[in-house]
């Protein structure tokens, strides 16, 4: 969702242009900048910029969460491999590895992602079936 908009620069440009109109009207530079800044705080453009920054932050947070979930699901092949290497002597290891592998499989299914099984497999969204 990167829009490459520098909101600080938008604010600065807007305030400089608005202050220039005050200076042209005879106000001091200090008063012009104060007035422009007060107008910026009340402007629709300021509200739009704040909303866009909030959306970008939310998108970044969601992207981080998705990477954490992907990492969790992509650990499944290691547990499948450990499960395949279990001997019948230690049932606690068998159930531990089964639980880890199964929880990752269930999460992938719930998210409609593929289930990695073999080492090197990675999860990805399942293709949307049209029907």
PDB file of C-alpha atoms in Angstrom, residues 16-125:
ATOM      1  CA  UNK A  16       4.493  27.901   3.172  1.00  0.00           C
ATOM      2  CA  UNK A  17       2.075  28.713   0.353  1.00  0.00           C
ATOM      3  CA  UNK A  18      -0.607  29.849   2.786  1.00  0.00           C
ATOM      4  CA  UNK A  19       1.897  31.938   4.777  1.00  0.00           C
ATOM      5  CA  UNK A  20       3.031  33.606   1.540  1.00  0.00           C
ATOM      6  CA  UNK A  21      -0.511  34.881   1.002  1.00  0.00           C
ATOM      7  CA  UNK A  22      -0.479  36.412   4.492  1.00  0.00           C
ATOM      8  CA  UNK A  23       2.917  38.014   3.906  1.00  0.00           C
ATOM      9  CA  UNK A  24       1.649  39.394   0.589  1.00  0.00           C
ATOM     10  CA  UNK A  25      -1.249  40.875   2.559  1.00  0.00           C
ATOM     11  CA  UNK A  26       1.168  42.719   4.833  1.00  0.00           C
ATOM     12  CA  UNK A  27       1.451  40.360   7.828  1.00  0.00           C
ATOM     13  CA  UNK A  28       4.806  39.690   9.469  1.00  0.00           C
ATOM     14  CA  UNK A  29       6.510  36.430   8.592  1.00  0.00           C
ATOM     15  CA  UNK A  30       6.051  35.103  12.149  1.00  0.00           C
ATOM     16  CA  UNK A  31       2.331  35.954  12.208  1.00  0.00           C
ATOM     17  CA  UNK A  32       1.899  34.551   8.695  1.00  0.00           C
ATOM     18  CA  UNK A  33       3.404  31.190   9.683  1.00  0.00           C
ATOM     19  CA  UNK A  34       1.350  31.047  12.901  1.00  0.00           C
ATOM     20  CA  UNK A  35      -1.846  31.765  10.990  1.00  0.00           C
ATOM     21  CA  UNK A  36      -1.024  29.223   8.284  1.00  0.00           C
ATOM     22  CA  UNK A  37      -0.290  26.552  10.869  1.00  0.00           C
ATOM     23  CA  UNK A  38      -3.595  27.218  12.664  1.00  0.00           C
ATOM     24  CA  UNK A  39      -5.431  26.972   9.337  1.00  0.00           C
ATOM     25  CA  UNK A  40      -3.612  23.724   8.516  1.00  0.00           C
ATOM     26  CA  UNK A  41      -4.813  22.151  11.758  1.00  0.00           C
ATOM     27  CA  UNK A  42      -8.422  22.940  10.771  1.00  0.00           C
ATOM     28  CA  UNK A  43      -8.092  22.030   7.084  1.00  0.00           C
ATOM     29  CA  UNK A  44      -9.656  19.081   5.294  1.00  0.00           C
ATOM     30  CA  UNK A  45      -6.262  18.279   3.788  1.00  0.00           C
ATOM     31  CA  UNK A  46      -4.844  17.836   7.303  1.00  0.00           C
ATOM     32  CA  UNK A  47      -7.656  15.419   8.157  1.00  0.00           C
ATOM     33  CA  UNK A  48      -7.050  13.480   4.942  1.00  0.00           C
ATOM     34  CA  UNK A  49      -3.315  13.288   5.657  1.00  0.00           C
ATOM     35  CA  UNK A  50      -3.951  12.072   9.212  1.00  0.00           C
ATOM     36  CA  UNK A  51      -6.381   9.435   7.935  1.00  0.00           C
ATOM     37  CA  UNK A  52      -3.902   8.265   5.285  1.00  0.00           C
ATOM     38  CA  UNK A  53      -1.095   8.019   7.852  1.00  0.00           C
ATOM     39  CA  UNK A  54      -3.362   5.965  10.116  1.00  0.00           C
ATOM     40  CA  UNK A  55      -4.192   3.648   7.207  1.00  0.00           C
ATOM     41  CA  UNK A  56      -0.517   3.216   6.364  1.00  0.00           C
ATOM     42  CA  UNK A  57       0.274   2.381   9.994  1.00  0.00           C
ATOM     43  CA  UNK A  58      -2.599  -0.121  10.149  1.00  0.00           C
ATOM     44  CA  UNK A  59      -1.459  -1.723   6.899  1.00  0.00           C
ATOM     45  CA  UNK A  60       2.113  -2.016   8.186  1.00  0.00           C
ATOM     46  CA  UNK A  61       0.878  -3.615  11.419  1.00  0.00           C
ATOM     47  CA  UNK A  62      -1.291  -6.062   9.488  1.00  0.00           C
ATOM     48  CA  UNK A  63       1.639  -6.952   7.215  1.00  0.00           C
ATOM     49  CA  UNK A  64       3.790  -7.707  10.270  1.00  0.00           C
ATOM     50  CA  UNK A  65       1.044  -9.929  11.695  1.00  0.00           C
ATOM     51  CA  UNK A  66       0.689 -11.818   8.422  1.00  0.00           C
ATOM     52  CA  UNK A  67       4.456 -12.471   8.343  1.00  0.00           C
ATOM     53  CA  UNK A  68       4.278 -13.891  11.896  1.00  0.00           C
ATOM     54  CA  UNK A  69       1.416 -16.212  10.914  1.00  0.00           C
ATOM     55  CA  UNK A  70       3.210 -17.271   7.714  1.00  0.00           C
ATOM     56  CA  UNK A  71       6.327 -18.085   9.729  1.00  0.00           C
ATOM     57  CA  UNK A  72       4.231 -20.182  12.114  1.00  0.00           C
ATOM     58  CA  UNK A  73       2.565 -22.135   9.283  1.00  0.00           C
ATOM     59  CA  UNK A  74       5.850 -22.524   7.380  1.00  0.00           C
ATOM     60  CA  UNK A  75       7.373 -24.327  10.386  1.00  0.00           C
ATOM     61  CA  UNK A  76       5.056 -27.281   9.675  1.00  0.00           C
ATOM     62  CA  UNK A  77       7.483 -29.277   7.458  1.00  0.00           C
ATOM     63  CA  UNK A  78       9.992 -29.414  10.336  1.00  0.00           C
ATOM     64  CA  UNK A  79       7.374 -30.943  12.595  1.00  0.00           C
ATOM     65  CA  UNK A  80       6.260 -33.388   9.890  1.00  0.00           C
ATOM     66  CA  UNK A  81       9.874 -34.460   9.468  1.00  0.00           C
ATOM     67  CA  UNK A  82      10.258 -34.866  13.251  1.00  0.00           C
ATOM     68  CA  UNK A  83       7.019 -36.843  13.334  1.00  0.00           C
ATOM     69  CA  UNK A  84       8.243 -39.165  10.592  1.00  0.00           C
ATOM     70  CA  UNK A  85      11.438 -39.736  12.548  1.00  0.00           C
ATOM     71  CA  UNK A  86       9.650 -40.762  15.750  1.00  0.00           C
ATOM     72  CA  UNK A  87      10.089 -44.295  16.922  1.00  0.00           C
ATOM     73  CA  UNK A  88       7.244 -46.153  18.546  1.00  0.00           C
ATOM     74  CA  UNK A  89       9.131 -46.099  21.848  1.00  0.00           C
ATOM     75  CA  UNK A  90       8.319 -42.536  22.869  1.00  0.00           C
ATOM     76  CA  UNK A  91       4.680 -41.656  22.404  1.00  0.00           C
ATOM     77  CA  UNK A  92       5.123 -38.208  24.026  1.00  0.00           C
ATOM     78  CA  UNK A  93       7.328 -37.063  21.120  1.00  0.00           C
ATOM     79  CA  UNK A  94       4.851 -38.493  18.637  1.00  0.00           C
ATOM     80  CA  UNK A  95       1.926 -36.590  20.163  1.00  0.00           C
ATOM     81  CA  UNK A  96       3.976 -33.415  20.572  1.00  0.00           C
ATOM     82  CA  UNK A  97       5.037 -33.350  16.903  1.00  0.00           C
ATOM     83  CA  UNK A  98       1.527 -34.336  15.785  1.00  0.00           C
ATOM     84  CA  UNK A  99       0.046 -31.421  17.741  1.00  0.00           C
ATOM     85  CA  UNK A 100       2.509 -28.921  16.298  1.00  0.00           C
ATOM     86  CA  UNK A 101       2.008 -30.120  12.729  1.00  0.00           C
ATOM     87  CA  UNK A 102      -1.775 -30.326  13.090  1.00  0.00           C
ATOM     88  CA  UNK A 103      -2.165 -26.840  14.598  1.00  0.00           C
ATOM     89  CA  UNK A 104      -0.265 -25.373  11.660  1.00  0.00           C
ATOM     90  CA  UNK A 105      -2.312 -27.385   9.167  1.00  0.00           C
ATOM     91  CA  UNK A 106      -5.585 -26.259  10.758  1.00  0.00           C
ATOM     92  CA  UNK A 107      -4.520 -22.608  10.756  1.00  0.00           C
ATOM     93  CA  UNK A 108      -3.518 -22.804   7.095  1.00  0.00           C
ATOM     94  CA  UNK A 109      -6.861 -24.409   6.255  1.00  0.00           C
ATOM     95  CA  UNK A 110      -8.802 -21.767   8.204  1.00  0.00           C
ATOM     96  CA  UNK A 111      -6.934 -19.017   6.335  1.00  0.00           C
ATOM     97  CA  UNK A 112      -7.424 -20.832   3.017  1.00  0.00           C
ATOM     98  CA  UNK A 113      -3.669 -21.114   2.563  1.00  0.00           C
ATOM     99  CA  UNK A 114      -1.764 -24.108   1.229  1.00  0.00           C
ATOM    100  CA  UNK A 115      -0.286 -26.590   3.716  1.00  0.00           C
ATOM    101  CA  UNK A 116       3.491 -26.907   3.493  1.00  0.00           C
ATOM    102  CA  UNK A 117       4.459 -30.543   3.970  1.00  0.00           C
ATOM    103  CA  UNK A 118       7.980 -31.142   2.650  1.00  0.00           C
ATOM    104  CA  UNK A 119      11.102 -29.235   3.715  1.00  0.00           C
ATOM    105  CA  UNK A 120      11.338 -26.075   1.616  1.00  0.00           C
ATOM    106  CA  UNK A 121       7.575 -25.873   1.010  1.00  0.00           C
ATOM    107  CA  UNK A 122       6.067 -22.449   1.725  1.00  0.00           C
ATOM    108  CA  UNK A 123       2.471 -21.526   2.384  1.00  0.00           C
ATOM    109  CA  UNK A 124       0.552 -19.237   0.070  1.00  0.00           C
ATOM    110  CA  UNK A 125      -3.082 -18.303  -0.434  1.00  0.00           C
TER     111      UNK A 125
END
